[in-house]
Tab-separated table of C-alpha atoms in Angstrom:
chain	number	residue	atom	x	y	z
A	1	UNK	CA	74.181	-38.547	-5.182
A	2	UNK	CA	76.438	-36.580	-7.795
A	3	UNK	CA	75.771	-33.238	-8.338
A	4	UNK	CA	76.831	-30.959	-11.056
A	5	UNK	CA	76.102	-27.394	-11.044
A	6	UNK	CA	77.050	-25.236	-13.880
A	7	UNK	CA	75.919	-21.749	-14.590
A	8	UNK	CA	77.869	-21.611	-18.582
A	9	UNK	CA	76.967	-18.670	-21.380
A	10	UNK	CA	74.949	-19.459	-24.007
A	11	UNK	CA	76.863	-21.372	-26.705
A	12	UNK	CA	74.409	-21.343	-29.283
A	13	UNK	CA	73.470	-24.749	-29.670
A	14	UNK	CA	71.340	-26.337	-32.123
A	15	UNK	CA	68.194	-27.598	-31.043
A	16	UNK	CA	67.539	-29.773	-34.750
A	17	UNK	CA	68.729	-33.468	-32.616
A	18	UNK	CA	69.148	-36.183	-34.403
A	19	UNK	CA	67.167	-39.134	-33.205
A	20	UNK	CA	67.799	-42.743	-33.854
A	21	UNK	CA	65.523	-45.221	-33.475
A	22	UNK	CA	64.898	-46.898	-30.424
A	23	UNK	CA	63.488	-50.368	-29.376
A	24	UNK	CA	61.140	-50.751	-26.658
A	25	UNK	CA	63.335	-52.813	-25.362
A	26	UNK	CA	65.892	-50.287	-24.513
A	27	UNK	CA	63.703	-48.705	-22.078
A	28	UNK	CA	64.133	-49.459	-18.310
A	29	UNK	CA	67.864	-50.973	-18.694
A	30	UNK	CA	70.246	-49.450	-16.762
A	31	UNK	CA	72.913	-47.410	-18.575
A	32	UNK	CA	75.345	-47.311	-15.892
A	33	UNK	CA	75.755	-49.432	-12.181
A	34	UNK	CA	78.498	-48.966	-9.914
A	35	UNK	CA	80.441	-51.749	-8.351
A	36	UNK	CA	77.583	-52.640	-6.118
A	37	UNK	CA	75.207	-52.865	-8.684
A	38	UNK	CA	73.041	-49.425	-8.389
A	39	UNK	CA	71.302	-47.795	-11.192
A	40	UNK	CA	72.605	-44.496	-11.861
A	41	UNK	CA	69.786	-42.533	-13.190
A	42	UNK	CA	70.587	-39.410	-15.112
A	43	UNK	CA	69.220	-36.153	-14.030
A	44	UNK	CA	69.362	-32.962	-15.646
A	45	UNK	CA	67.351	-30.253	-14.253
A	46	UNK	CA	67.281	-26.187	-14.900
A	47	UNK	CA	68.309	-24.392	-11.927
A	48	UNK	CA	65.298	-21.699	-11.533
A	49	UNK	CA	63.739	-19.525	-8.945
A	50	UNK	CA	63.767	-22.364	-5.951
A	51	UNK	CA	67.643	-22.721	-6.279
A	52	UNK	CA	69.222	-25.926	-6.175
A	53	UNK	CA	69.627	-26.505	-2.327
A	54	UNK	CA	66.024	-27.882	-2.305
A	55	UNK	CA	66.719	-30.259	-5.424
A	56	UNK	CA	69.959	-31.517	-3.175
A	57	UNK	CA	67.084	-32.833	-0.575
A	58	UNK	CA	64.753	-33.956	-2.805
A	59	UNK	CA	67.274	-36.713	-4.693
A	60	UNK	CA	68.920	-37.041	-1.069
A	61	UNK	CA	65.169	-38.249	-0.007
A	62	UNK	CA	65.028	-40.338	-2.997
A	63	UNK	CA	68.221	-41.953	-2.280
A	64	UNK	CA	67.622	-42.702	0.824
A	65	UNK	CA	64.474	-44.500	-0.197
A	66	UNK	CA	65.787	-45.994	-3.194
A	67	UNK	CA	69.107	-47.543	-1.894
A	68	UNK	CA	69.965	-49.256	-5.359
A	69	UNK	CA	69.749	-45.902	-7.135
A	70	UNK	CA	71.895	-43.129	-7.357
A	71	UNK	CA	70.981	-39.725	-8.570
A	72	UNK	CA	73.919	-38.161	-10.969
A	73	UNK	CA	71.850	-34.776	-11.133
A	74	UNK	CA	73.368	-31.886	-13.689
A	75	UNK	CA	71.456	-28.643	-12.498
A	76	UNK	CA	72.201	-25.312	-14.852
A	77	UNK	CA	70.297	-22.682	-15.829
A	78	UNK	CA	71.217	-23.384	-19.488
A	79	UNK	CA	71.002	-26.719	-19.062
A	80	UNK	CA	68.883	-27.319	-22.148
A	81	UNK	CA	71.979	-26.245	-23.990
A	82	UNK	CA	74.620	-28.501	-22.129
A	83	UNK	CA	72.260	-31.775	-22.843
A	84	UNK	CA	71.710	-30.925	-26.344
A	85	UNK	CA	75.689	-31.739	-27.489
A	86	UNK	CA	75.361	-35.329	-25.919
A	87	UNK	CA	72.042	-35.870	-26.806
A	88	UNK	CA	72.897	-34.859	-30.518
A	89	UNK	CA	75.059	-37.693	-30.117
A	90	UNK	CA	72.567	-40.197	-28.368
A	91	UNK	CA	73.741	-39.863	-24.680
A	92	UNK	CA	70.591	-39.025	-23.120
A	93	UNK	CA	69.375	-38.337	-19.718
A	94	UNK	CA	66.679	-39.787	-17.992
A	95	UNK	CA	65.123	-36.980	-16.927
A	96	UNK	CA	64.291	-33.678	-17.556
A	97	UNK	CA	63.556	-30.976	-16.051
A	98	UNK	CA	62.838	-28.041	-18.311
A	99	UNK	CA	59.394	-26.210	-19.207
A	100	UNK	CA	58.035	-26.303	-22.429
A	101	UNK	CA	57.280	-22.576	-23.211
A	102	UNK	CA	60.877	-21.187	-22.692
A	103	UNK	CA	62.335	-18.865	-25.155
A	104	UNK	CA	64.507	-21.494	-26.675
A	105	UNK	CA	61.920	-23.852	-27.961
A	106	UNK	CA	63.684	-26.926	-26.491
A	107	UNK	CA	61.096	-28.793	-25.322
A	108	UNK	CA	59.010	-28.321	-28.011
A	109	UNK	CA	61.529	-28.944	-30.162
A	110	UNK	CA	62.098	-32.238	-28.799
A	111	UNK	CA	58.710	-33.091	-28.657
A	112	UNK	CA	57.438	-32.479	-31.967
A	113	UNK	CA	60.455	-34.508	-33.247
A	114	UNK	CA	59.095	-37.891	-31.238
A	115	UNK	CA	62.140	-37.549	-28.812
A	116	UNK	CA	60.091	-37.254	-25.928
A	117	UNK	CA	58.545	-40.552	-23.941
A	118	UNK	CA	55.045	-40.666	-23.253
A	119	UNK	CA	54.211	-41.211	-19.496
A	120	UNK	CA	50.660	-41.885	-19.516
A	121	UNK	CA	51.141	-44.672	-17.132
A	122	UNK	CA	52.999	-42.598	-14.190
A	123	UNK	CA	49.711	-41.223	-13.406
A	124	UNK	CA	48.331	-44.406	-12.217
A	125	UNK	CA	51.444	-45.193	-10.355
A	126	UNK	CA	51.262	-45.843	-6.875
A	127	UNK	CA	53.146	-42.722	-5.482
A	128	UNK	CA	57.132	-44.792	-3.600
A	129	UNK	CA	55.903	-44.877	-0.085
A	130	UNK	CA	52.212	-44.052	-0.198
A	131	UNK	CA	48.946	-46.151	-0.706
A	132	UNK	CA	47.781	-43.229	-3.515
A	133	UNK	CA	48.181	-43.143	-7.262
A	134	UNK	CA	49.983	-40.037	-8.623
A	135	UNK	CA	46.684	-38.751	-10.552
A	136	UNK	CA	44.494	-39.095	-6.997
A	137	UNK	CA	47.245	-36.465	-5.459
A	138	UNK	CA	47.076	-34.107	-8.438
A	139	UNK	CA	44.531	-31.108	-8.155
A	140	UNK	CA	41.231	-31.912	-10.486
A	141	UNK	CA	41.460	-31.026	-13.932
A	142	UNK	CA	45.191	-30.124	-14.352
A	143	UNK	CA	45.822	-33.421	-16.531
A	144	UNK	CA	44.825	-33.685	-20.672
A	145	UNK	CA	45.158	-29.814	-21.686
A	146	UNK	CA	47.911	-28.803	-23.204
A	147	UNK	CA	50.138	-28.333	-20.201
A	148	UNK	CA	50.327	-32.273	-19.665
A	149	UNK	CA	49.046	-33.305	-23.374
A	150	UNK	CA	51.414	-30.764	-25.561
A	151	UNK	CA	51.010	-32.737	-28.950
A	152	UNK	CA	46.721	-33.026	-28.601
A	153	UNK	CA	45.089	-36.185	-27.958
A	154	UNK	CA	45.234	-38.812	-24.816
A	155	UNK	CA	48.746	-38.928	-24.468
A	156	UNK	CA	50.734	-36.780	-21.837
A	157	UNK	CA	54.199	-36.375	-22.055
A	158	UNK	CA	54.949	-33.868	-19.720
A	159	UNK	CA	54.199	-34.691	-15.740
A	160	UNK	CA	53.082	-31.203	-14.358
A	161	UNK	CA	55.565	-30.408	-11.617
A	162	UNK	CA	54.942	-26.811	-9.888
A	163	UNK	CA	52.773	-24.254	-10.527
A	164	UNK	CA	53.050	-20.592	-10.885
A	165	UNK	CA	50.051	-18.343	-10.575
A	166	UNK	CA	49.983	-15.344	-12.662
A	167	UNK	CA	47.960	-11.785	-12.858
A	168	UNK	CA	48.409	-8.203	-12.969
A	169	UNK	CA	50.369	-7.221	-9.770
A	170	UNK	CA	50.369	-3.723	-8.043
A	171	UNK	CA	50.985	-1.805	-5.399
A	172	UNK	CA	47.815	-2.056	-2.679
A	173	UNK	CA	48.748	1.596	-1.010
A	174	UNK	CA	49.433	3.499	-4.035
A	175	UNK	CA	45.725	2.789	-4.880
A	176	UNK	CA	44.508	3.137	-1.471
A	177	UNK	CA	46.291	6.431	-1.175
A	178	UNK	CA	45.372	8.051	-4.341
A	179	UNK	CA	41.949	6.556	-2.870
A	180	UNK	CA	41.111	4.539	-6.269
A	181	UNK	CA	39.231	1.279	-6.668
A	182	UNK	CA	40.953	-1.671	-8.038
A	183	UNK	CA	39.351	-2.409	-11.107
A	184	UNK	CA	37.283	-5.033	-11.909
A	185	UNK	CA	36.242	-4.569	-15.770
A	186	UNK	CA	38.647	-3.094	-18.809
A	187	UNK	CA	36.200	-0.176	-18.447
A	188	UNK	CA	37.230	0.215	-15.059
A	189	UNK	CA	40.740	0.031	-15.694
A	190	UNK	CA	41.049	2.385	-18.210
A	191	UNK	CA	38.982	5.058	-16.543
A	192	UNK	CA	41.867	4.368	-13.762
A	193	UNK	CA	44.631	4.855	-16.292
A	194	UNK	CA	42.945	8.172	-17.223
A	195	UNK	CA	42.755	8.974	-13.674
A	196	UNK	CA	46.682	8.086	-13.191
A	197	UNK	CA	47.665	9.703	-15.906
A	198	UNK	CA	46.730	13.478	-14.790
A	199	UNK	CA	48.771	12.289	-11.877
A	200	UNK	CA	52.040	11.358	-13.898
A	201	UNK	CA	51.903	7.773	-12.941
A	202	UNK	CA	51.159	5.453	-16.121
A	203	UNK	CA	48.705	2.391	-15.555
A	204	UNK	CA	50.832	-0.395	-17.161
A	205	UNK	CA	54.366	-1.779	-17.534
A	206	UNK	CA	55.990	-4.617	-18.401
A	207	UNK	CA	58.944	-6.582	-17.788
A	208	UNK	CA	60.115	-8.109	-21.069
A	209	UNK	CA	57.202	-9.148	-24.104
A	210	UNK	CA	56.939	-12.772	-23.135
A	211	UNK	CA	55.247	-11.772	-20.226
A	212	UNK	CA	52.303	-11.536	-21.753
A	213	UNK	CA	51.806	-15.089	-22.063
A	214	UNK	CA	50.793	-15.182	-18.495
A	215	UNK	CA	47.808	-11.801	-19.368
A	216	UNK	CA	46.952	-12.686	-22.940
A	217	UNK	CA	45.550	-16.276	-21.824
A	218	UNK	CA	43.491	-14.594	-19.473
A	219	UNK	CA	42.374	-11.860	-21.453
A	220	UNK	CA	41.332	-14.148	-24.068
A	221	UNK	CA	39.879	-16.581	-21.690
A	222	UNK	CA	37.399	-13.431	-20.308
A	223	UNK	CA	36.857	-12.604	-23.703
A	224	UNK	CA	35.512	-15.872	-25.097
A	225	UNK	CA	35.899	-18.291	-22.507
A	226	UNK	CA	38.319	-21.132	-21.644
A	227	UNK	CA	36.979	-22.742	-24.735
A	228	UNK	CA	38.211	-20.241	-26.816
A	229	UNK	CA	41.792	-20.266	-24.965
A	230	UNK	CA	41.663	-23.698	-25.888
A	231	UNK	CA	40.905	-23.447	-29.537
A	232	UNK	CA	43.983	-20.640	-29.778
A	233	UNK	CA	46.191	-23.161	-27.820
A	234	UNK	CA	45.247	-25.636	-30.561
A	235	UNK	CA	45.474	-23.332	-33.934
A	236	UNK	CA	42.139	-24.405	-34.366
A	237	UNK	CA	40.813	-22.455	-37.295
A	238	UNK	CA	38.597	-19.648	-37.169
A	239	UNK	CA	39.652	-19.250	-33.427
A	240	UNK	CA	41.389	-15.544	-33.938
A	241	UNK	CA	38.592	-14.724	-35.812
A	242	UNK	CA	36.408	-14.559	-33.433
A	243	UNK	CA	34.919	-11.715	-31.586
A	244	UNK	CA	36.534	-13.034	-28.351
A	245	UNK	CA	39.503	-13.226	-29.990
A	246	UNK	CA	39.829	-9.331	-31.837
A	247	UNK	CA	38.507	-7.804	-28.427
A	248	UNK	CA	41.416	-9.178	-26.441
A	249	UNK	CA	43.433	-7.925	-29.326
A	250	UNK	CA	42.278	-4.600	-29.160
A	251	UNK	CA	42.065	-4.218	-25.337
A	252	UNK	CA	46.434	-5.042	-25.544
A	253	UNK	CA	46.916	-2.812	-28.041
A	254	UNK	CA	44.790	0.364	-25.993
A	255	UNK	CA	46.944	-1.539	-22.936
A	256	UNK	CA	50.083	-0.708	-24.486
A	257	UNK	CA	49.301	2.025	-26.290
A	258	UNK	CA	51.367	5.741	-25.152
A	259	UNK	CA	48.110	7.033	-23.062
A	260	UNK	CA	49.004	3.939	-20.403
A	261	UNK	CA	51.769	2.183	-20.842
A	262	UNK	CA	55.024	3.373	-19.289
A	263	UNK	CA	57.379	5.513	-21.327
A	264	UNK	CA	60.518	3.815	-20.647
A	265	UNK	CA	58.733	0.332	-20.910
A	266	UNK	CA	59.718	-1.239	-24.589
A	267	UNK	CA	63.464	-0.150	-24.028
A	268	UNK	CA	63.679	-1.695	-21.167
A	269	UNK	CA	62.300	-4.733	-22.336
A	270	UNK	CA	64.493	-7.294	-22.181
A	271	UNK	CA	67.141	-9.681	-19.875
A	272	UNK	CA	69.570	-6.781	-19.396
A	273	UNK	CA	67.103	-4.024	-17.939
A	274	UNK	CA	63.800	-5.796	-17.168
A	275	UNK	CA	64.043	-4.826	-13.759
A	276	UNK	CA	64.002	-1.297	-14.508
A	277	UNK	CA	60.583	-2.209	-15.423
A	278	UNK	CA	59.620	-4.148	-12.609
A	279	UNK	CA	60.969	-1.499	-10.024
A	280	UNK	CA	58.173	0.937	-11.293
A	281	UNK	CA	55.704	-0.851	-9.472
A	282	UNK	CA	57.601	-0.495	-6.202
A	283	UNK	CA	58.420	3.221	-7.192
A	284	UNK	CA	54.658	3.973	-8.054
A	285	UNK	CA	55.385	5.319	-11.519
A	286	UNK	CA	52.923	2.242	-12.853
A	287	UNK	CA	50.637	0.621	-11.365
A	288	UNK	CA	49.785	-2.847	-12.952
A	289	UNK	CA	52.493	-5.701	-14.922
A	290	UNK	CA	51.738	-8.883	-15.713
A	291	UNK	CA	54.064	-11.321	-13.477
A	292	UNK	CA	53.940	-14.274	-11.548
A	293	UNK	CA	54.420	-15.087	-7.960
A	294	UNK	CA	58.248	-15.681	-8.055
A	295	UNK	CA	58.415	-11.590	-8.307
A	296	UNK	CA	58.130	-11.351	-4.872
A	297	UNK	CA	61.219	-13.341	-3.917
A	298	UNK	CA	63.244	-11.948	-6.949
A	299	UNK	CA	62.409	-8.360	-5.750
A	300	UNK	CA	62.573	-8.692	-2.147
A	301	UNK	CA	65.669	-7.064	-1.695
A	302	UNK	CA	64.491	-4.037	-4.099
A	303	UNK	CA	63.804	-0.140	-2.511
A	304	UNK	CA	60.525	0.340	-2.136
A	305	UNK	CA	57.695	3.399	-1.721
A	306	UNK	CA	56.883	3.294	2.721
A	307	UNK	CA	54.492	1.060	3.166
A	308	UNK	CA	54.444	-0.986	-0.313
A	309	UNK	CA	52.003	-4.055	0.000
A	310	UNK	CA	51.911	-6.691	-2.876
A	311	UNK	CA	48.683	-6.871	-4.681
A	312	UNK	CA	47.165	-9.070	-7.803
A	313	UNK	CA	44.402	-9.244	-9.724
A	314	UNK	CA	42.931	-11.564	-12.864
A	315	UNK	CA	42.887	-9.799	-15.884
A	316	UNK	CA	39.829	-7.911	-15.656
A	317	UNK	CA	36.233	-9.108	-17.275
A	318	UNK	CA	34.659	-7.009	-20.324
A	319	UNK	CA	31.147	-6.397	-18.463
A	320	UNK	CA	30.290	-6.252	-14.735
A	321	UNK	CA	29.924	-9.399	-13.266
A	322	UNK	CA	31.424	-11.185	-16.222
A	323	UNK	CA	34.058	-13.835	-16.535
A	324	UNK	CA	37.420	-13.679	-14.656
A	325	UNK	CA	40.065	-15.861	-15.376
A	326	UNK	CA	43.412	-16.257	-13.570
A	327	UNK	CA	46.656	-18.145	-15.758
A	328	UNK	CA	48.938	-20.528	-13.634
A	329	UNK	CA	51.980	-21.393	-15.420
A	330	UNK	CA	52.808	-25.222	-15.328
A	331	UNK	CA	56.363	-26.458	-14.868
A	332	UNK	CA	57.306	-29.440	-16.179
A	333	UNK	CA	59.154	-32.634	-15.902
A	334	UNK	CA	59.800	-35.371	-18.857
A	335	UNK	CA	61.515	-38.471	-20.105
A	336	UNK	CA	63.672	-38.606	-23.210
A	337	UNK	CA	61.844	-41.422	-25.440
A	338	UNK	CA	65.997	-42.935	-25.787
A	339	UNK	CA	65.945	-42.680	-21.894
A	340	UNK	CA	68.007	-46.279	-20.853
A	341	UNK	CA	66.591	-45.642	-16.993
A	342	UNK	CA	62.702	-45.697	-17.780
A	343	UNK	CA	61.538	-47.184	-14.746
A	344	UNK	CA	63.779	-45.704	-12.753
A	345	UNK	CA	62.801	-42.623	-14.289
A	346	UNK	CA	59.097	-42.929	-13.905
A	347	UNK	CA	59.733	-44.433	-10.363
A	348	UNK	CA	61.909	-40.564	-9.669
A	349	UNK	CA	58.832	-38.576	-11.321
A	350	UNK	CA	55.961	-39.937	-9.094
A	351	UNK	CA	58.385	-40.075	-6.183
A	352	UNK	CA	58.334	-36.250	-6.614
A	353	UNK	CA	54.248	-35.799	-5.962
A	354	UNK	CA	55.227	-37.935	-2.403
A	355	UNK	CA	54.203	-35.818	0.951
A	356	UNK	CA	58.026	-35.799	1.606
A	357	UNK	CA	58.784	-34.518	-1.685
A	358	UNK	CA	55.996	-31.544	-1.553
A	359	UNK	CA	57.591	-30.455	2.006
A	360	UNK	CA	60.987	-30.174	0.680
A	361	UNK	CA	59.555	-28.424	-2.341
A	362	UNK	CA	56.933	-25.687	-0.224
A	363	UNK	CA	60.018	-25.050	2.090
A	364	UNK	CA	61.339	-23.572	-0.668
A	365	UNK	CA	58.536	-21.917	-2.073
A	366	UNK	CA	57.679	-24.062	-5.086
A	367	UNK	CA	53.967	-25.306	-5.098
A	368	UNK	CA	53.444	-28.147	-6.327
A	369	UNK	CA	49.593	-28.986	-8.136
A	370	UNK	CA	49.207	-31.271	-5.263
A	371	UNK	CA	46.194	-30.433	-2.460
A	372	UNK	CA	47.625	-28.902	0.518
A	373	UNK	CA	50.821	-27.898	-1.218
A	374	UNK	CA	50.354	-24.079	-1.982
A	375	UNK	CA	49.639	-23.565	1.759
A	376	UNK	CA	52.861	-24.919	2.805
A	377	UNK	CA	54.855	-22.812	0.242
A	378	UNK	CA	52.790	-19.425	1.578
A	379	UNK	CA	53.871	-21.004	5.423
A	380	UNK	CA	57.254	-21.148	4.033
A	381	UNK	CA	57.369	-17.952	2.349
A	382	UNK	CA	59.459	-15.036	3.689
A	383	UNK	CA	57.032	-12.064	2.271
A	384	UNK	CA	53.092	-12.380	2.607
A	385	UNK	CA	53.284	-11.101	-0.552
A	386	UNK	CA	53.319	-14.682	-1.689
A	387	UNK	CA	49.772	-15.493	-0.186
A	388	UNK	CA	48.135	-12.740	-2.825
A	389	UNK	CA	48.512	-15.201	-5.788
A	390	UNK	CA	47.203	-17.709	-4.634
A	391	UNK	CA	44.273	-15.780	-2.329
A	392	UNK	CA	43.448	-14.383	-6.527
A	393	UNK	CA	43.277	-18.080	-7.510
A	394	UNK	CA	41.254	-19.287	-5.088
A	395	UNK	CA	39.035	-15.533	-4.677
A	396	UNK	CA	35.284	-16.339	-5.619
A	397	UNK	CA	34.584	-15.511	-9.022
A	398	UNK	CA	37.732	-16.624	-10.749
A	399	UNK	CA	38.580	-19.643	-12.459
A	400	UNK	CA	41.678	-21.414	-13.617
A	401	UNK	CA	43.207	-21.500	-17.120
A	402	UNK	CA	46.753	-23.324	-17.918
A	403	UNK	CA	48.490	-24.717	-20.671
A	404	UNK	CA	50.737	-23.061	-23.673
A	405	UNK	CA	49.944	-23.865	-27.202
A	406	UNK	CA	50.703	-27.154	-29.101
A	407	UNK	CA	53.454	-28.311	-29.130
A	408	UNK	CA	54.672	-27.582	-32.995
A	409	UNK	CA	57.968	-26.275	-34.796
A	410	UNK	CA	57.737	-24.837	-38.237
A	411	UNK	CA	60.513	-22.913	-39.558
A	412	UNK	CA	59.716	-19.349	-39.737
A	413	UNK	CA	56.159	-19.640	-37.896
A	414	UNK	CA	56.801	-18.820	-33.906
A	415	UNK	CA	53.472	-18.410	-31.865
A	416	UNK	CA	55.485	-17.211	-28.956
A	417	UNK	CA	57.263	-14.617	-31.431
A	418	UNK	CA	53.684	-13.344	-33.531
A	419	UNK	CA	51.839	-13.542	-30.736
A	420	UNK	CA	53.749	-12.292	-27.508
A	421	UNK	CA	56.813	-10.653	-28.301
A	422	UNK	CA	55.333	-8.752	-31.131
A	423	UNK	CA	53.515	-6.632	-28.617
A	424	UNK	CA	56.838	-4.601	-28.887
A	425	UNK	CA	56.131	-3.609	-31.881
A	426	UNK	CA	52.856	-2.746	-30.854
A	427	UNK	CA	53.254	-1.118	-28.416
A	428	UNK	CA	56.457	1.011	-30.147
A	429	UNK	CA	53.781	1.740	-32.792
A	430	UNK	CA	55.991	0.246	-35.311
A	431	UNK	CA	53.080	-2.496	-36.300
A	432	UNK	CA	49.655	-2.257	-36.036
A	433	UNK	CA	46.821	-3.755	-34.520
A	434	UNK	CA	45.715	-5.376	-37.867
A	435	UNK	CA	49.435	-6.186	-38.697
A	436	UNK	CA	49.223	-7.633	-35.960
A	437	UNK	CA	46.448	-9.856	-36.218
A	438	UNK	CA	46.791	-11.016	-39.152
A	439	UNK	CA	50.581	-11.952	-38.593
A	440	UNK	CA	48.929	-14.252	-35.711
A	441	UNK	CA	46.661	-15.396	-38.595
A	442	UNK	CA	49.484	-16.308	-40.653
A	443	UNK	CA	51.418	-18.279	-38.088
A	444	UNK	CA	48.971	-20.437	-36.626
A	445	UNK	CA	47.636	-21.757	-40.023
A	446	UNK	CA	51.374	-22.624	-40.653
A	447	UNK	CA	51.504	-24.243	-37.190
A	448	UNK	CA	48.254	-25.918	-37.432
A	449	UNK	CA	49.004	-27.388	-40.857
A	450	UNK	CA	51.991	-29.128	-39.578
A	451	UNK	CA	52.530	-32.697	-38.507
């Protein structure tokens, strides 16, 4: 195994590739073997939240397996932008890992371009080592939404590698101190902001406007139901018209609006001072943000009010007893369609859902969508705090919604930039709600209208 870890500034990179055709023929040839004949297989992966020490076992394990294949892994957290000079210039990788959803559009770049391989038939691979297909170990339902199926249809492209859930997270003994209820409907919560307020503590924060595409899903979900999530993800028309659809709107612009949403929040809004936002929970000058599980680890060495005890809730539902949805972010892994290891690569992917592979994973932290696998990463974890996501996604009462819109690039139409980080502006007061909506309007009938 060969591994390269780089951690370079952003250089800017164009993500426009330019793809050449490719044969199907090409596919499953080995681009490089050493003198003994191995397969080198080409893996470039983004170094996230589980570090890289656990992707060092996990291709050791594979190795060790796969004793005519060896595992040249690049790991970077830019590592979209270090592939995308070679691949401009057709040396490709076999394998990916990198989300679709990031900031940069990468993925989706790559995938609405026909650079990305589709990998319907890794799902009823047997998994190396194991008398089980890949799609038996998978948790029900996860595969043919838009987290595995980004482009609509039959076809998955992207194998769903961990997942992440997401809700609002807060402070257990600030409420149980100030001896408040945690809410359970937007009335609820905003009778608690009013509450808070009088007190000098503000009832939201958040740590950059992205974030809200792990509470906006959820909202909308309790709003109209994981249908209607669905028809958003998929610009279907008519979907932001709907009466779902405006009273999510409305409840995140009250949300964010200067009676509950903290002061400093929109300045501090970004890479360079998130955290600022993130340590108000801890301080108990806010009491919810949207975030997902990894906050735990990234703010465990973070001061803290006495007796601070991680908490998490679904967004909550619009009338008592109604619908509660919780969001799990789904990380992905993917083959370049002018990948020259495809077996290999495929053979690497459901090698990864392997009972070895999901204990080196959990020791880490990382759950994978794989039964049994979220209870090893809470065993694993160094803070209980970890348990509270997934106790939310598995309280009674809640169900699951996943997956990011389609995958689509149009120049000047961004549903991550109209939809989520607009909420700045919203929340500044520099746009308003109807602004607002009707921007989202605007982009998604560009988006949908595209090939």
């Amino acid at each position: 195994m060969k591994t390269r870890l780089k951690a370079l500034a952003a250089v800017g990179v164009s993500m426009a590739l330019a793809l050449s055709a490719c044969s199907s023929t090409d596919s499953g040839k080995a681009k490089d073997s050493d003198e003994g004949g191995k397969t080198t297989l080409e893996f470039a992966a983004f170094e996230g939240g589980y570090g890289t020490e656990v992707w060092d076992k996990v291709v050791a394990a594979y190795e060790e397996q796969n004793p005519d294949v060896d595992v040249d892994m690049t790991i970077s957290k830019t590592i979209n932008e270090e592939i995308a000079p070679g691949m401009k210039a057709g040396d490709y990788p076999d394998v990916v890992y990198y989300s679709a959803g990031q900031k940069s559009g990468f993925t989706e770049t790559l995938l609405s371009e026909g650079a990305v391989m589709k990998i319907n038939d890794v799902f009823d691979m047997k998994v190396p080592g194991e008398d089980v297909t890949v799609k038996d170990k998978l948790l029900p339902g996860l595969l043919g939404g838009t987290a595995t199926n980004p482009l609509g249809g039959e076809d998955t492209y992207l194998a769903p590698l961990f997942y992440a859930p997401n809700g609002l997270v807060y402070n257990k003994k600030l409420l149980a101190d100030n001896g408040w209820e945690v809410p359970t409907t937007w009335d609820e919560m905003f009778a608690l902001g009013d509450a808070a307020r009088e007190k000098g503590i503000a009832l939201f924060t958040y740590p950059v406007s992205g974030y809200f595409d792990s509470a906006l899903p959820s909202i909308i979900a309790n709003a109209g139901g994981a249908d209607l999530w669905n028809d958003v993800a998929n610009y279907k028309e008519g979907a932001w018209d709907t009466d779902g659809a405006k009273k999510a709107l409305e409840t995140v612009s009250k949300l964010v609006s200067s009676d509950y949403l903290l002061n400093s929040t929109v300045g501090n809004a970004n890479k360079e001072n998130f955290i600022k936002n993130q340590q108000a929970i801890l301080d108990g000058t806010a009491i919810f943000m949207p975030n997902g599980n990894w906050i735990v680890n990234e703010m465990k060495d973070a001061p803290r009010t006495d007796g601070f005890e991680w908490g998490v809730i679904p967004a909550p539902a619009f009338e008592e007893g109604g619908e509660r949805y919780a969001f799990s972010f789904v990380e992905n892994i993917w083959i370049p369609a002018q990948a020259k290891n495809a077996d290999a690569a495929k053979d690497f992917i459901a090698f990864l859902y392997s009972d070895k592979a999901v204990d080196i994973f959990a020791s880490a932290g990382a759950a994978q969508p794989v039964e049994g696998a979220a209870d090893k990463a809470i065993a694993a974890a160094s803070d209980p705090g970890v348990q509270a996501f997934f106790d939310m996604m598995n309280a009674e009462g809640v169900s699951a919604v996943a997956g990011g819109p389609l995958a689509k690039t149009v120049e000047g139409a961004s549903f991550k930039d109209s939809v989520y980080s607009a909420i700045d502006s919203v929340a500044s007061g520099e746009k308003s709600l109807d602004d607002w909506s009707a921007d989202i309007k605007a982009t998604t009938d560009k988006l949908r209208e595209a090939k």
